[in-house]
Backbone as numpy.savetxt, mean C-alpha at the origin, in Angstrom:
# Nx Ny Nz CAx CAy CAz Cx Cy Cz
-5.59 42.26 51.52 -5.56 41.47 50.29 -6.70 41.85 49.36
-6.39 42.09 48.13 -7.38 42.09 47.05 -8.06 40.90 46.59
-8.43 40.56 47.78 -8.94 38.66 47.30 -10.21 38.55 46.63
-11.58 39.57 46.96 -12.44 39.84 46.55 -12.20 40.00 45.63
-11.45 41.42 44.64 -11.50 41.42 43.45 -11.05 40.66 42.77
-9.89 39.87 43.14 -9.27 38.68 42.55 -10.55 37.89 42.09
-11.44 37.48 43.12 -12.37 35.86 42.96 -13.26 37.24 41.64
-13.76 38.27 41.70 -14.66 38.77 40.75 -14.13 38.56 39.40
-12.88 38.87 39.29 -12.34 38.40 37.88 -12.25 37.15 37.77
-11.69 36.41 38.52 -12.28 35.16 38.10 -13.24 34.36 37.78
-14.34 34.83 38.55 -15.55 34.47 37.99 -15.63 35.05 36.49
-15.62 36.08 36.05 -15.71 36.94 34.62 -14.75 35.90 33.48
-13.47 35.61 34.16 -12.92 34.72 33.31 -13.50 33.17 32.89
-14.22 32.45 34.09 -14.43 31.13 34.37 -15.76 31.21 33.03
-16.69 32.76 33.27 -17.79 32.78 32.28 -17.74 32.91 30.98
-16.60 33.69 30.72 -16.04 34.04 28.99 -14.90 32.62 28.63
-14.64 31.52 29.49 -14.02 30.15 29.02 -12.89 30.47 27.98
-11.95 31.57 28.65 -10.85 31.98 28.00 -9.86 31.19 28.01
-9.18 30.02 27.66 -8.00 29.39 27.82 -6.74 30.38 28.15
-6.29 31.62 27.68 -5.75 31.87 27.96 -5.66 32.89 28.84
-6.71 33.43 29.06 -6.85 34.58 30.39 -6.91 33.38 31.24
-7.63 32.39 31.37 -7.18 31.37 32.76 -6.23 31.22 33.13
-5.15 31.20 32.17 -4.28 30.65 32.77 -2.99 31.73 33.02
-3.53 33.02 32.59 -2.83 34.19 33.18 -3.64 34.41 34.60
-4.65 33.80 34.75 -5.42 34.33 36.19 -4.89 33.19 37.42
-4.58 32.00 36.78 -4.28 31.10 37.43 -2.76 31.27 37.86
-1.74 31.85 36.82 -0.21 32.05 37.31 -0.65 33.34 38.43
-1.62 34.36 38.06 -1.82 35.93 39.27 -1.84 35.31 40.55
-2.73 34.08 40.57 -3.77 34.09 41.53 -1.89 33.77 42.78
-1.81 32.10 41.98 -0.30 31.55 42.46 0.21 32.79 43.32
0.96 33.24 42.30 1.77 34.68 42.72 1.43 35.30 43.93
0.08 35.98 43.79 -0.63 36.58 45.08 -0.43 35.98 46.34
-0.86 34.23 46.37 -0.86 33.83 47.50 0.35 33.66 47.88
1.66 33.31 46.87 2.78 33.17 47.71 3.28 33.87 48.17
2.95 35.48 47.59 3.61 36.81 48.31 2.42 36.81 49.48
1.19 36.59 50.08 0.61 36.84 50.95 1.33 35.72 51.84
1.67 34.39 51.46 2.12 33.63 52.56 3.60 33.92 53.19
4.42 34.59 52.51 5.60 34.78 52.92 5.30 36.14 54.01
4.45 37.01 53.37 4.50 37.95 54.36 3.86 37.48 55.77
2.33 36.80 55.70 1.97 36.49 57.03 3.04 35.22 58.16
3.97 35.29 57.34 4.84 34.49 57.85 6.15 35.58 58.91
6.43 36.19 58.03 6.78 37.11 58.25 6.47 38.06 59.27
5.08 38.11 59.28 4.73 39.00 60.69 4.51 38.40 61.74
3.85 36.90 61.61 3.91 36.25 62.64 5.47 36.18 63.48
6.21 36.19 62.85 7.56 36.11 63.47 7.76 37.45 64.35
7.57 38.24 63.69 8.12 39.97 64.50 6.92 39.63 65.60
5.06 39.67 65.88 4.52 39.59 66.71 4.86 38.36 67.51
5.70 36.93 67.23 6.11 36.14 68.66 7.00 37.38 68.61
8.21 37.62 68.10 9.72 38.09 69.01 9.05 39.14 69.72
7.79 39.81 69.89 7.80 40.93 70.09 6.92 40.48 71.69
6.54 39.11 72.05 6.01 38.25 72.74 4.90 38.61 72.83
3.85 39.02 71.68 2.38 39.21 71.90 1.37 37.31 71.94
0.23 37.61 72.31 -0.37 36.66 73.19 -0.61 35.54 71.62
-0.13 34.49 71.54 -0.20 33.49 70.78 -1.53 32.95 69.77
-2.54 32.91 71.21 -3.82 32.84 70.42 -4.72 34.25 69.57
-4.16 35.59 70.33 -4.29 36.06 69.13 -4.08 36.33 67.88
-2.25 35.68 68.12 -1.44 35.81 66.19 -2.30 34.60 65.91
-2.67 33.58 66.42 -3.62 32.19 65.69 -4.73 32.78 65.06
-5.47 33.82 66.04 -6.39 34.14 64.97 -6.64 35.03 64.21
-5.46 35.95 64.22 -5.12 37.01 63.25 -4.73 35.79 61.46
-3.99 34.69 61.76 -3.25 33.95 60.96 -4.75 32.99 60.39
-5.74 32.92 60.95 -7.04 32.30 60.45 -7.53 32.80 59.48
-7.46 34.61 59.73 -7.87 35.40 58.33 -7.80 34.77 56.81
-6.06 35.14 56.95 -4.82 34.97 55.98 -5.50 33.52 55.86
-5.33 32.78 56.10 -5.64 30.90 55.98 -6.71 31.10 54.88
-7.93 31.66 55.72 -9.53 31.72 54.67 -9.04 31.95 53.75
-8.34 33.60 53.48 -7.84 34.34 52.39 -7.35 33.15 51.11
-6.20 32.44 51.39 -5.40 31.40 50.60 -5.89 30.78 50.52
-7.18 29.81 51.52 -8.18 28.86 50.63 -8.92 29.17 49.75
-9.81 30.41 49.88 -10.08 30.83 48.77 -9.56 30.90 47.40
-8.08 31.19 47.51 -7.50 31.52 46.32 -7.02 30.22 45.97
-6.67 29.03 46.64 -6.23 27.69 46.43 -8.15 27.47 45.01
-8.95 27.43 45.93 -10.06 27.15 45.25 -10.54 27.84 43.81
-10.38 29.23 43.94 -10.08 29.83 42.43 -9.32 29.08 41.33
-8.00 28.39 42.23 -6.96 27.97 41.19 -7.48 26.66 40.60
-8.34 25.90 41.70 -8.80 24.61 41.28 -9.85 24.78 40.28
-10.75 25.84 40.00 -11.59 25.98 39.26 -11.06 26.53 37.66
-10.21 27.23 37.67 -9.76 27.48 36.63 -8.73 26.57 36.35
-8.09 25.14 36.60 -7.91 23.88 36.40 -8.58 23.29 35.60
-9.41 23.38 36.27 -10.57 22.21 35.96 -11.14 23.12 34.36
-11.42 24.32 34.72 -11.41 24.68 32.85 -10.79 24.84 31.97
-9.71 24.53 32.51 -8.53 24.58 31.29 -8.71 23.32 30.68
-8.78 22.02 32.10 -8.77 21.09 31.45 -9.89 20.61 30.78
-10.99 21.24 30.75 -12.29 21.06 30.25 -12.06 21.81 28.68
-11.73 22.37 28.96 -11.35 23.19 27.34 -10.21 22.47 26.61
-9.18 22.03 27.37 -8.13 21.00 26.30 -8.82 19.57 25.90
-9.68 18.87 26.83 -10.78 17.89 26.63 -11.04 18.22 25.27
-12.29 19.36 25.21 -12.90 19.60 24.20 -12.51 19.98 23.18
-11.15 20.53 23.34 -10.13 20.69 21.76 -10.07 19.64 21.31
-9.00 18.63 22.24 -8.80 17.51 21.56 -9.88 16.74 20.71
-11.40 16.56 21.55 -12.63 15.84 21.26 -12.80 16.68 19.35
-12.81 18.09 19.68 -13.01 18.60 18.30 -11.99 18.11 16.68
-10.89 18.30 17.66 -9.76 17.88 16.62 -9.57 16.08 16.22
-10.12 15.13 17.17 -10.73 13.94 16.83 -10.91 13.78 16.06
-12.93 14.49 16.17 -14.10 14.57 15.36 -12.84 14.76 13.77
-12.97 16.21 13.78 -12.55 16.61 12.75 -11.77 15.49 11.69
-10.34 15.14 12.30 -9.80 13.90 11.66 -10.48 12.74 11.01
-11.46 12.23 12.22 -12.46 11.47 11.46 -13.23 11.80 10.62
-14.15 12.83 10.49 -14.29 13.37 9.40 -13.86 13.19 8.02
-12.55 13.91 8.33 -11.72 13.92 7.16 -11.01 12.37 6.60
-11.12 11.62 7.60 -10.56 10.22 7.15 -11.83 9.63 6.38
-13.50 9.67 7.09 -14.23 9.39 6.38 -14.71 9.79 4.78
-14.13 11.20 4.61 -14.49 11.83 3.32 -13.56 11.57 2.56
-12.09 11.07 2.65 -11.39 10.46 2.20 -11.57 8.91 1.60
-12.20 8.38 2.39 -12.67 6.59 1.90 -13.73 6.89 1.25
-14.57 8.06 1.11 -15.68 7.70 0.68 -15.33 8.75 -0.65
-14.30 9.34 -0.70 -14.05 9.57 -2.29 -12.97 8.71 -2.83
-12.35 7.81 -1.88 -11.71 6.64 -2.55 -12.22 5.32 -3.19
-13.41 5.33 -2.31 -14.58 4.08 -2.97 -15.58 4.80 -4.35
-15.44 6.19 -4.49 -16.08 6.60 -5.55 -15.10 6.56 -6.51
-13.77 6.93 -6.68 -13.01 6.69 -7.66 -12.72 5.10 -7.93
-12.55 4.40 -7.13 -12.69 3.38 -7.48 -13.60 2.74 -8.02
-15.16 3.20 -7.44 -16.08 2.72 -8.31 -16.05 3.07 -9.60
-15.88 4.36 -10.13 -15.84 5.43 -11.12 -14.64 4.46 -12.50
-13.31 3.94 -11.60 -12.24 3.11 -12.67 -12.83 2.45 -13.30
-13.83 1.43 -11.67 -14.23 0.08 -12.28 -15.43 0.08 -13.31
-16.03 1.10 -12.86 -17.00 1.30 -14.04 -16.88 1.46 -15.82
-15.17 2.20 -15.22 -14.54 2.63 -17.23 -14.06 1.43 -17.43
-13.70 0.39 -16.69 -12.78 -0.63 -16.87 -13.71 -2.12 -17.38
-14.90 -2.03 -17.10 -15.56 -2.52 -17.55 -16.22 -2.21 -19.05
-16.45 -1.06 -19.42 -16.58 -0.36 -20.61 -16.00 -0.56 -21.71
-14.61 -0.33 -20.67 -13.11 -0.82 -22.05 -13.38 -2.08 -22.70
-13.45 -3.17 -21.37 -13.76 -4.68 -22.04 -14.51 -5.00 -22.72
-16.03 -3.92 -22.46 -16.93 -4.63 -23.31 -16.75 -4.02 -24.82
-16.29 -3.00 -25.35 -15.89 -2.17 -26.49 -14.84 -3.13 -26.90
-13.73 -3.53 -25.87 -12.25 -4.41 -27.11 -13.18 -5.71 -26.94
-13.72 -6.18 -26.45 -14.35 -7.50 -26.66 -14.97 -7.64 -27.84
-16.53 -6.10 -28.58 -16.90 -6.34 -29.51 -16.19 -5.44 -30.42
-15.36 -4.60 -30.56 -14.90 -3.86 -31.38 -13.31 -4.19 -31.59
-12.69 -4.62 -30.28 -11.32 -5.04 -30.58 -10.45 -3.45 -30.37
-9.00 -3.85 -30.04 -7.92 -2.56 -30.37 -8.53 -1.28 -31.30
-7.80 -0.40 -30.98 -8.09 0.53 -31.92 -6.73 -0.04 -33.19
-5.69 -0.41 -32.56 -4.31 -0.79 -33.63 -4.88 -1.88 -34.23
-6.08 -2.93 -34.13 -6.25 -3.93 -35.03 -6.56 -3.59 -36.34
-7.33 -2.08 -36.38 -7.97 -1.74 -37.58 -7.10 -1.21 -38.59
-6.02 -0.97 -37.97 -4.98 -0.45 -38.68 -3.87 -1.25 -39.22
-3.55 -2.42 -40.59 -2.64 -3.13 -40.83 -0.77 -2.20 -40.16
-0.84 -0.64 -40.64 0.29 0.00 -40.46 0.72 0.01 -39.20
-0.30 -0.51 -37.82 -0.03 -0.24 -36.44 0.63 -1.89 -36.19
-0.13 -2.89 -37.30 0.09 -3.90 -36.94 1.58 -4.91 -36.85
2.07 -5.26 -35.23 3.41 -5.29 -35.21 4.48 -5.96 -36.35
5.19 -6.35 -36.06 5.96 -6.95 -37.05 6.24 -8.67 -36.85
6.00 -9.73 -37.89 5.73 -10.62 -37.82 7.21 -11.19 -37.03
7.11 -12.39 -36.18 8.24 -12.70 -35.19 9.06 -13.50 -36.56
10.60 -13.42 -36.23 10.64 -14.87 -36.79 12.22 -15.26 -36.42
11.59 -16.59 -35.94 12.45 -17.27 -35.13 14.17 -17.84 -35.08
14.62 -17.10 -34.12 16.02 -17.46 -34.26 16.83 -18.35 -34.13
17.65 -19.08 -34.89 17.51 -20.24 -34.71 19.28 -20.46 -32.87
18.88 -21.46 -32.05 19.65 -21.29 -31.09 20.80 -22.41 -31.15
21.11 -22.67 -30.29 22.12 -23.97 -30.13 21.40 -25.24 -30.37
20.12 -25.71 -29.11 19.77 -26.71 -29.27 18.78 -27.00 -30.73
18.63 -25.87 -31.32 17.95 -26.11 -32.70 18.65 -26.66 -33.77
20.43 -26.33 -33.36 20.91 -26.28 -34.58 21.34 -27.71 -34.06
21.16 -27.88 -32.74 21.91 -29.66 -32.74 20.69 -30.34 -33.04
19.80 -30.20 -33.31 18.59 -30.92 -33.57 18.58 -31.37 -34.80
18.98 -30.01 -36.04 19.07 -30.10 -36.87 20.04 -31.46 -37.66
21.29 -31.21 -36.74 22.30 -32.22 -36.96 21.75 -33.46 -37.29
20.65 -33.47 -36.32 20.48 -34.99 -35.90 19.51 -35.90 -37.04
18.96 -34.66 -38.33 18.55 -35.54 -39.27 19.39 -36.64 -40.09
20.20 -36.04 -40.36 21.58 -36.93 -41.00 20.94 -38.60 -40.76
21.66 -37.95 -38.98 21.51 -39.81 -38.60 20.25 -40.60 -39.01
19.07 -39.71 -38.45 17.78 -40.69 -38.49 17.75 -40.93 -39.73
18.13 -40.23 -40.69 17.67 -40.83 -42.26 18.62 -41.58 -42.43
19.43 -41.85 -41.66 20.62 -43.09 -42.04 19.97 -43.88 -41.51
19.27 -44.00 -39.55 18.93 -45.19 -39.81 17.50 -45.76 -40.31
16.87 -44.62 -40.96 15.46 -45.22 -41.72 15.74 -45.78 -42.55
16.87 -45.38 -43.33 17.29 -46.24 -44.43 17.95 -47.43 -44.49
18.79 -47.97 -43.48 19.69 -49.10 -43.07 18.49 -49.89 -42.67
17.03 -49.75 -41.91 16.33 -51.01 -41.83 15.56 -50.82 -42.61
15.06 -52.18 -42.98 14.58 -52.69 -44.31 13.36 -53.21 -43.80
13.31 -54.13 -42.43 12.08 -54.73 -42.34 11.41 -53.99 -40.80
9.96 -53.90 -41.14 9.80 -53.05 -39.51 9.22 -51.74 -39.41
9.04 -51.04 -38.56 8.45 -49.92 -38.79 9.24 -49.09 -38.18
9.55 -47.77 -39.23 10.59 -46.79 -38.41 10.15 -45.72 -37.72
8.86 -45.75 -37.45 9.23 -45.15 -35.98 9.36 -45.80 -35.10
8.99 -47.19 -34.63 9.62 -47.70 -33.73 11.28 -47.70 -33.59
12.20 -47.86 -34.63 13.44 -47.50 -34.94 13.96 -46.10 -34.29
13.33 -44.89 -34.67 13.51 -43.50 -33.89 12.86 -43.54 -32.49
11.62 -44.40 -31.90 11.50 -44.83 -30.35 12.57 -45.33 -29.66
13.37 -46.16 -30.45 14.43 -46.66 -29.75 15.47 -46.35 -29.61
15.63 -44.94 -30.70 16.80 -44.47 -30.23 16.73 -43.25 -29.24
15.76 -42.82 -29.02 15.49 -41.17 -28.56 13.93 -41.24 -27.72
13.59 -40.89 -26.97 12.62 -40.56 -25.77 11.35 -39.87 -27.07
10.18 -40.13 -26.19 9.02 -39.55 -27.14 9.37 -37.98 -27.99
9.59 -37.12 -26.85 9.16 -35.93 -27.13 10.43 -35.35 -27.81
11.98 -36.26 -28.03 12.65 -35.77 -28.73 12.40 -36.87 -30.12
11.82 -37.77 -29.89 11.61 -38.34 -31.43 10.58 -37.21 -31.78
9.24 -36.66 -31.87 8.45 -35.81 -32.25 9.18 -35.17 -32.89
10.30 -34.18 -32.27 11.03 -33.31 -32.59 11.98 -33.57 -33.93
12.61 -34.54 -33.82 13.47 -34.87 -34.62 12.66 -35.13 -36.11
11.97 -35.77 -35.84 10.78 -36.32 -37.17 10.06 -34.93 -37.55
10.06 -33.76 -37.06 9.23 -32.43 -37.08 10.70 -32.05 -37.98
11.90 -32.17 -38.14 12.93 -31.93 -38.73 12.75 -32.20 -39.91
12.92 -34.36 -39.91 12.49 -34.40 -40.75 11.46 -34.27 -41.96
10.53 -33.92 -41.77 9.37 -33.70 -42.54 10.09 -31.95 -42.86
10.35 -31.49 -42.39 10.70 -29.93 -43.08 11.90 -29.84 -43.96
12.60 -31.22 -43.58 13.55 -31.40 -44.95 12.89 -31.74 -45.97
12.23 -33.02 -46.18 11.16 -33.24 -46.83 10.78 -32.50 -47.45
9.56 -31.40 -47.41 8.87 -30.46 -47.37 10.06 -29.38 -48.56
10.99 -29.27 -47.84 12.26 -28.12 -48.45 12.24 -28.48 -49.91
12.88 -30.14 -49.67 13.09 -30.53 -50.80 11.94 -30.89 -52.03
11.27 -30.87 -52.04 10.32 -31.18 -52.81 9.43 -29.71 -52.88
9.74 -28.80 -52.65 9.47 -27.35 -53.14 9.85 -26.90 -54.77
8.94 -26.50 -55.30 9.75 -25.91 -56.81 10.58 -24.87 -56.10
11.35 -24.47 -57.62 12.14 -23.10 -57.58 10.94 -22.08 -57.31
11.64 -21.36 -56.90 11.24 -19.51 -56.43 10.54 -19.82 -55.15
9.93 -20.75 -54.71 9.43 -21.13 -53.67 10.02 -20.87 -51.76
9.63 -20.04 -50.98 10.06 -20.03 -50.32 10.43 -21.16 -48.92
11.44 -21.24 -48.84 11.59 -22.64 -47.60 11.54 -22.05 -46.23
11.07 -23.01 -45.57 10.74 -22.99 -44.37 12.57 -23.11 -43.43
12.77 -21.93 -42.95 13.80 -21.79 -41.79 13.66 -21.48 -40.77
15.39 -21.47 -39.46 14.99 -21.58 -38.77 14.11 -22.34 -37.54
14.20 -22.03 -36.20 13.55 -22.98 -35.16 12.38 -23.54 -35.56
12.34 -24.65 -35.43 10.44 -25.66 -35.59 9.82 -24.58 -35.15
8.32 -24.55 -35.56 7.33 -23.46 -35.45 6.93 -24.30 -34.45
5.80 -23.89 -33.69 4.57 -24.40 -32.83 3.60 -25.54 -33.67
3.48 -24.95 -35.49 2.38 -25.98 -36.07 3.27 -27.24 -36.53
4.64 -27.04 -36.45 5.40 -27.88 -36.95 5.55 -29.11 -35.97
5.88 -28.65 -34.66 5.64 -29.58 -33.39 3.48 -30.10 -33.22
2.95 -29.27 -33.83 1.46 -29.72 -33.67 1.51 -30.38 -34.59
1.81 -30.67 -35.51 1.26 -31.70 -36.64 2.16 -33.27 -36.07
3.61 -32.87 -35.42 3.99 -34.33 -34.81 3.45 -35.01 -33.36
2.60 -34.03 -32.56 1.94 -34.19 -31.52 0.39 -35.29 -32.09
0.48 -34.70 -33.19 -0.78 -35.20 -33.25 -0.71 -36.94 -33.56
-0.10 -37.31 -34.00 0.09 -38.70 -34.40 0.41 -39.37 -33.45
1.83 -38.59 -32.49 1.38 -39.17 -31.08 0.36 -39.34 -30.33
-1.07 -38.79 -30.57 -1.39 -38.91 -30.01 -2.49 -40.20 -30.53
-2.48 -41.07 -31.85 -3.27 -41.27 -32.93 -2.36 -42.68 -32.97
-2.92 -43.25 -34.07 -2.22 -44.72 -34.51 -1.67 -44.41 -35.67
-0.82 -45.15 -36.02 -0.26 -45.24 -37.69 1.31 -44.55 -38.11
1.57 -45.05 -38.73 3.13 -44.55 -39.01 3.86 -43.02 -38.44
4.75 -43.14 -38.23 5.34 -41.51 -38.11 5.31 -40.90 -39.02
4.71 -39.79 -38.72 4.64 -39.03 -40.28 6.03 -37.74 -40.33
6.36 -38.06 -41.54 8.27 -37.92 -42.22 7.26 -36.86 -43.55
């Protein structure tokens, strides 16, 4: 058996921590011993049939034994560095990931700092300077104006009546009269009507009238008396 030179290369391999010469030394080594075990198997058989003395094939077969422990033990050592070397891949390729996950958060907390920094900038510039489109009347959008819907136009309807019945009582105060016919916040409403008829009518010519849904100041000027003493203001 070439067992000697076998273990010399192995040692040469175990020192240069070749992953892959190990594990071409480790399939040789295999190989070797199973062709050495089949053969000492093999001869042991021809020396019984041949009826030579027992305890000497035992210790002819002790050789061969040493021989294959040896090479069992080669195989365990270049095991053990393979697996010492896939250890330390993995450990590297870890590291590495972490690494890279850390240099990742820590240029994600810089861009983020970096936004929050412009984002603060912005505010304090439109806070004292405002839009860049404010400075510009031509950027400035187009004034809303309000469409009038269903429940506006039944609202509308509903002056008719109230000025029928402001006018049918004589003694009393009429907004209590429009309290009693209609809930607070649709008397407001209704009386926010009336006053813009009002208002219409008593406009000169060329004068433009107020159309369309109640505005916001139109409902604020009837909020306000609700909230105040003294007549409904018509």
């Amino acid at each position: 058996m070439a067992t000697e030179k076998t273990r010399t290369k192995t040692s040469e391999i175990l020192e240069k921590q070749d992953r892959q010469a190990s594990e071409r030394q480790k399939q040789s080594i295999i190989n070797i011993s199973k062709a050495v075990n089949e053969l000492k198997e093999t001869i042991e058989e021809k020396q019984f049939a041949k009826g030579e003395d027992e305890g000497a094939i035992a210790e002819w077969s002790k050789l061969y034994e040493s021989e294959l422990e040896k090479a069992d033990q080669d195989i365990k050592l270049l095991d053990q560095q393979i697996k010492k070397m896939d250890d330390d891949e993995r450990e590297a390729k870890t590291a590495y990931e972490h690494e890279r996950k850390l240099a990742f958060e820590l240029e994600l907390f810089e861009r983020k700092a970096k936004f929050q920094e412009e984002l603060e900038k912005t505010k304090q510039e439109l806070w004292w300077r405002g839009p860049n489109w404010l400075k510009d009347p031509e950027r400035w959008p187009d004034d809303i104006v309000p469409q009038p819907t269903v429940e506006s136009n039944a609202e509308a309807k509903l002056v008719k009546s109230v000025l029928a019945v402001a006018v049918a009582v004589n003694d009393g105060n009429e907004a209590d009269e429009v309290l009693k016919k209609f809930p607070l916040q649709k008397a407001l409403r209704v009386c926010a009507w009336m006053r813009r008829f009002a208002n219409n009518a008593l406009h000169k010519r060329g004068r433009s009238r107020v159309i369309g849904p109640l505005t916001t100041s139109e409902l604020a000027r009837q909020h306000k008396w609700g909230e105040g003493v003294g007549d409904l203001p018509v």
